[in-house]
Short mmCIF file of C-alpha atoms and ligand atoms in Angstrom, two decimals:
data_model
loop_
_atom_site.label_atom_id
_atom_site.label_comp_id
_atom_site.label_asym_id
_atom_site.label_seq_id
_atom_site.Cartn_x
_atom_site.Cartn_y
_atom_site.Cartn_z
CA MET A 1 -0.38 -21.09 -19.77
CA ALA A 2 -2.13 -19.76 -16.68
CA THR A 3 -0.97 -16.42 -15.34
CA GLU A 4 1.24 -16.93 -12.27
CA PHE A 5 1.13 -14.51 -9.35
CA THR A 6 4.02 -14.69 -6.88
CA TRP A 7 3.66 -12.70 -3.67
CA LEU A 8 7.20 -11.51 -2.93
CA GLY A 9 6.11 -10.04 0.43
CA HIS A 10 4.52 -6.81 1.76
CA GLY A 11 2.92 -5.13 -1.31
CA SER A 12 5.32 -6.61 -3.88
CA TRP A 13 4.26 -9.07 -6.58
CA SER A 14 5.86 -10.75 -9.54
CA ILE A 15 3.39 -11.74 -12.25
CA ARG A 16 4.14 -13.98 -15.21
CA ALA A 17 1.61 -13.66 -18.03
CA GLY A 18 2.73 -15.94 -20.85
CA THR A 19 6.30 -14.82 -21.58
CA ILE A 20 5.86 -11.38 -20.01
CA ASN A 21 7.15 -10.55 -16.51
CA ILE A 22 5.40 -7.85 -14.54
CA LEU A 23 6.45 -6.49 -11.15
CA LEU A 24 4.14 -4.57 -8.83
CA ASP A 25 5.55 -2.19 -6.20
CA PRO A 26 8.99 -3.80 -5.83
CA TYR A 27 10.35 -3.22 -2.32
CA LEU A 28 12.83 -6.04 -2.07
CA ASP A 29 16.36 -5.37 -0.82
CA ASP A 30 15.42 -3.66 2.46
CA SER A 31 12.20 -5.56 3.12
CA PRO A 32 12.25 -7.72 6.27
CA THR A 33 10.03 -10.37 4.65
CA VAL A 34 11.07 -10.54 0.98
CA LYS A 35 13.56 -13.26 0.09
CA VAL A 36 14.41 -12.25 -3.49
CA LYS A 37 16.77 -9.35 -4.29
CA SER A 38 16.34 -6.57 -6.80
CA ASP A 39 19.21 -7.83 -8.98
CA GLU A 40 17.54 -11.26 -9.31
CA VAL A 41 14.08 -10.35 -10.58
CA GLU A 42 13.01 -10.19 -14.21
CA ALA A 43 10.75 -7.43 -15.46
CA ASP A 44 9.26 -6.28 -18.74
CA TYR A 45 6.82 -3.98 -16.93
CA ILE A 46 6.84 -2.49 -13.43
CA LEU A 47 3.56 -1.18 -12.02
CA VAL A 48 3.86 1.44 -9.27
CA SER A 49 0.87 2.34 -7.09
CA HIS A 50 2.29 5.33 -5.21
CA GLY A 51 5.45 7.07 -4.10
CA HIS A 52 6.11 5.63 -0.64
CA PHE A 53 9.45 3.89 -0.10
CA ASP A 54 7.86 0.52 0.61
CA HIS A 55 6.48 0.54 -2.96
CA VAL A 56 9.14 2.32 -5.06
CA ALA A 57 12.39 1.45 -3.27
CA ASP A 58 13.86 -0.75 -6.01
CA VAL A 59 12.00 0.57 -9.07
CA VAL A 60 14.84 2.72 -10.46
CA ALA A 61 17.54 0.05 -10.08
CA ILE A 62 15.36 -2.67 -11.63
CA ALA A 63 14.25 -0.41 -14.49
CA HIS A 64 17.88 0.52 -15.27
CA ARG A 65 19.02 -3.12 -15.30
CA THR A 66 16.06 -4.71 -17.11
CA HIS A 67 14.96 -1.76 -19.30
CA ALA A 68 11.42 -2.50 -18.14
CA THR A 69 8.62 -0.06 -18.87
CA VAL A 70 7.31 1.54 -15.68
CA VAL A 71 3.54 2.08 -15.46
CA ALA A 72 2.61 4.76 -12.94
CA ASN A 73 0.82 8.05 -12.50
CA PHE A 74 2.04 11.12 -14.38
CA GLU A 75 3.96 12.61 -11.44
CA ILE A 76 5.84 9.40 -10.61
CA CYS A 77 6.75 8.95 -14.29
CA GLU A 78 8.16 12.50 -14.36
CA TRP A 79 10.16 11.72 -11.19
CA LEU A 80 11.50 8.52 -12.77
CA ALA A 81 12.49 10.36 -15.95
CA LYS A 82 14.72 12.64 -13.87
CA GLN A 83 16.50 9.47 -12.71
CA GLN A 84 17.14 8.31 -16.26
CA VAL A 85 14.33 5.75 -16.38
CA LYS A 86 13.75 5.83 -20.12
CA LYS A 87 10.55 3.88 -20.64
CA THR A 88 7.37 4.82 -18.82
CA GLU A 89 3.63 4.61 -19.45
CA GLN A 90 1.98 7.62 -17.85
CA MET A 91 -1.51 7.16 -16.46
CA ASN A 92 -3.88 8.67 -13.98
CA THR A 93 -6.82 7.55 -11.88
CA GLY A 94 -9.70 6.12 -13.89
CA GLY A 95 -7.63 5.62 -17.03
CA GLY A 96 -6.81 2.34 -18.71
CA ILE A 97 -4.20 1.26 -21.24
CA ASP A 98 -3.84 -1.84 -23.37
CA LEU A 99 -0.50 -3.58 -23.01
CA PRO A 100 0.69 -6.85 -24.62
CA PHE A 101 -0.41 -8.89 -21.57
CA GLY A 102 -3.84 -7.26 -21.13
CA ARG A 103 -5.58 -4.10 -20.01
CA VAL A 104 -4.33 -2.10 -17.04
CA VAL A 105 -6.82 0.17 -15.30
CA MET A 106 -5.67 2.64 -12.66
CA THR A 107 -8.23 2.69 -9.85
CA LEU A 108 -9.00 5.04 -7.00
CA ALA A 109 -7.15 4.60 -3.71
CA HIS A 110 -7.53 6.66 -0.57
CA HIS A 111 -3.93 7.12 0.55
CA SER A 112 -1.05 9.61 0.10
CA SER A 113 1.82 9.37 -2.38
CA GLY A 114 4.85 11.55 -1.51
CA MET A 115 8.13 10.34 -3.03
CA PRO A 116 11.03 9.27 -0.74
CA ASP A 117 12.95 12.50 -1.55
CA GLY A 118 9.95 14.70 -0.72
CA SER A 119 8.85 15.21 -4.34
CA TYR A 120 5.14 15.34 -5.09
CA GLY A 121 3.94 11.87 -6.10
CA GLY A 122 0.44 12.62 -7.38
CA ASP A 123 -2.43 10.46 -6.17
CA ALA A 124 -2.07 6.92 -4.85
CA CYS A 125 -3.84 4.28 -6.92
CA GLY A 126 -4.71 0.63 -7.21
CA PHE A 127 -4.80 -1.49 -10.36
CA VAL A 128 -7.26 -3.77 -12.10
CA LEU A 129 -5.54 -6.10 -14.57
CA LYS A 130 -7.80 -7.62 -17.21
CA LEU A 131 -5.77 -10.61 -18.32
CA LYS A 132 -6.53 -13.39 -20.78
CA ASP A 133 -7.51 -15.83 -18.05
CA GLY A 134 -9.16 -13.52 -15.52
CA ASN A 135 -9.47 -10.18 -13.75
CA VAL A 136 -7.42 -9.24 -10.71
CA TYR A 137 -7.66 -6.18 -8.48
CA PHE A 138 -4.69 -4.96 -6.49
CA ALA A 139 -6.07 -2.45 -3.99
CA CYS A 140 -2.50 -1.51 -2.98
CA ASP A 141 -2.40 0.97 -0.06
CA THR A 142 -5.87 2.30 0.58
CA ALA A 143 -8.69 2.88 3.01
CA LEU A 144 -12.01 1.13 2.52
CA PHE A 145 -14.26 3.04 0.12
CA LEU A 146 -17.77 2.40 -1.13
CA ASP A 147 -16.75 2.68 -4.82
CA MET A 148 -15.07 -0.70 -4.45
CA LYS A 149 -18.51 -1.94 -5.44
CA LEU A 150 -17.94 -0.35 -8.89
CA ILE A 151 -14.49 -1.89 -9.16
CA GLY A 152 -15.95 -5.31 -8.36
CA ALA A 153 -18.69 -4.93 -10.99
CA VAL A 154 -16.16 -5.93 -13.66
CA GLY A 155 -16.17 -9.45 -12.15
CA LEU A 156 -13.04 -10.25 -10.14
CA ASP A 157 -11.37 -13.64 -10.00
CA LEU A 158 -8.87 -12.37 -7.45
CA ALA A 159 -8.64 -9.38 -5.13
CA VAL A 160 -5.47 -8.47 -3.23
CA LEU A 161 -6.21 -6.36 -0.15
CA PRO A 162 -4.11 -4.78 2.59
CA ILE A 163 -5.08 -5.89 6.09
CA GLY A 164 -2.26 -4.37 8.16
CA ASP A 165 -4.21 -1.42 9.63
CA ARG A 166 -2.53 1.86 10.73
CA PHE A 167 -1.36 2.93 7.23
CA THR A 168 -4.08 1.14 5.23
CA MET A 169 -7.38 -0.51 5.96
CA GLY A 170 -7.24 -3.16 8.64
CA PRO A 171 -8.86 -6.58 9.01
CA ASP A 172 -12.40 -5.31 9.71
CA ASP A 173 -12.49 -3.04 6.69
CA ALA A 174 -10.86 -5.68 4.50
CA VAL A 175 -13.80 -8.00 5.27
CA GLU A 176 -16.20 -5.21 4.27
CA ALA A 177 -14.10 -4.51 1.14
CA THR A 178 -14.38 -8.18 0.19
CA ASN A 179 -18.16 -7.96 0.37
CA LEU A 180 -18.19 -4.82 -1.80
CA LEU A 181 -15.77 -6.27 -4.37
CA ALA A 182 -17.28 -9.78 -4.41
CA PRO A 183 -14.15 -11.48 -5.80
CA ARG A 184 -13.95 -15.24 -6.18
CA ARG A 185 -10.77 -15.29 -4.05
CA VAL A 186 -9.07 -12.74 -1.80
CA VAL A 187 -5.41 -12.54 -0.78
CA PRO A 188 -4.27 -10.48 2.25
CA VAL A 189 -1.07 -8.41 2.01
CA HIS A 190 0.67 -5.43 3.67
CA TYR A 191 0.69 -7.03 7.16
CA ASP A 192 3.36 -8.52 9.48
CA THR A 193 6.18 -6.70 7.68
CA TRP A 194 6.89 -4.77 10.89
CA PRO A 195 5.33 -4.95 14.40
CA PRO A 196 3.03 -1.89 13.87
CA ILE A 197 1.14 -3.76 11.13
CA ALA A 198 1.16 -7.22 12.73
CA GLN A 199 -2.16 -9.08 12.30
CA ASP A 200 -3.68 -12.49 13.04
CA VAL A 201 -4.11 -13.46 9.40
CA ASN A 202 -5.73 -16.82 10.13
CA ALA A 203 -8.39 -15.20 12.30
CA TRP A 204 -9.06 -12.79 9.43
CA ALA A 205 -9.33 -15.66 6.94
CA GLN A 206 -11.88 -17.35 9.19
CA ARG A 207 -13.97 -14.17 9.18
CA ILE A 208 -13.80 -14.07 5.38
CA ARG A 209 -15.16 -17.62 5.35
CA VAL A 210 -18.02 -16.77 7.69
CA HIS A 211 -18.97 -13.29 6.50
CA THR A 212 -18.27 -13.26 2.74
CA ARG A 213 -18.69 -15.51 -0.28
CA ALA A 214 -15.01 -15.29 -1.21
CA GLU A 215 -12.28 -17.84 -0.62
CA ALA A 216 -9.48 -16.47 1.58
CA VAL A 217 -6.06 -17.40 0.19
CA VAL A 218 -3.41 -16.98 2.91
CA ILE A 219 0.10 -17.46 1.56
CA GLU A 220 3.70 -17.01 2.64
CA PRO A 221 6.06 -14.63 0.82
CA GLY A 222 7.52 -16.44 -2.18
CA THR A 223 4.34 -18.41 -2.90
CA THR A 224 2.93 -18.59 -6.43
CA ILE A 225 -0.80 -18.82 -7.14
CA THR A 226 -2.95 -18.84 -10.27
CA PHE A 227 -6.56 -17.74 -10.90
NI1 LIG B 1 1.85 3.84 1.30
MN1 LIG B 2 2.75 0.77 1.96
#
């Protein structure tokens, strides 16, 4: 069965790989654009890219209810342990681990990572997932950086990039990132959640068509795609 990727909204994804459910950066209950609630989602694993509220808001509640294993950097795992999250996989930038659904590699991101309560959250990261049916890169919150060329060298079927500007790279840099990463398809996220990160996503997609070799996949929150 093909891996299914459902964009929940903002930076949140639900991924179904065979029988395994994976959440990325669940920010659901307080999100203006996400339709599903934290008590409705299934999770065997929860990947967390950094400590900001719009990425960790519902992690503790979902982990308690589902007993999912949280995959995050060392500092975030320590923070979760203090909140009685029992199962974590500690990682740090550049490292990879093999999990039942595939290999998870923690990639560089240029961003900050303080936790909502002011605790130190380590370094922000992105993720490359090497799954049975393809490779996907979630840039998560980051600036454009030249090493994206190295990340793309693995051969990406899908890249998920922020385009909102202000807190992450914006539309211009996301076009450049697409050229460095050279994915087969690119999905824009982290825009239109609030007015300060509003973007004309269709204009951006047109620029992807003209200036890159990737296919721009513009979707609404709640939409499921495959490789
Ligand atoms: Ni952030
Ligand atoms: Mn964010």
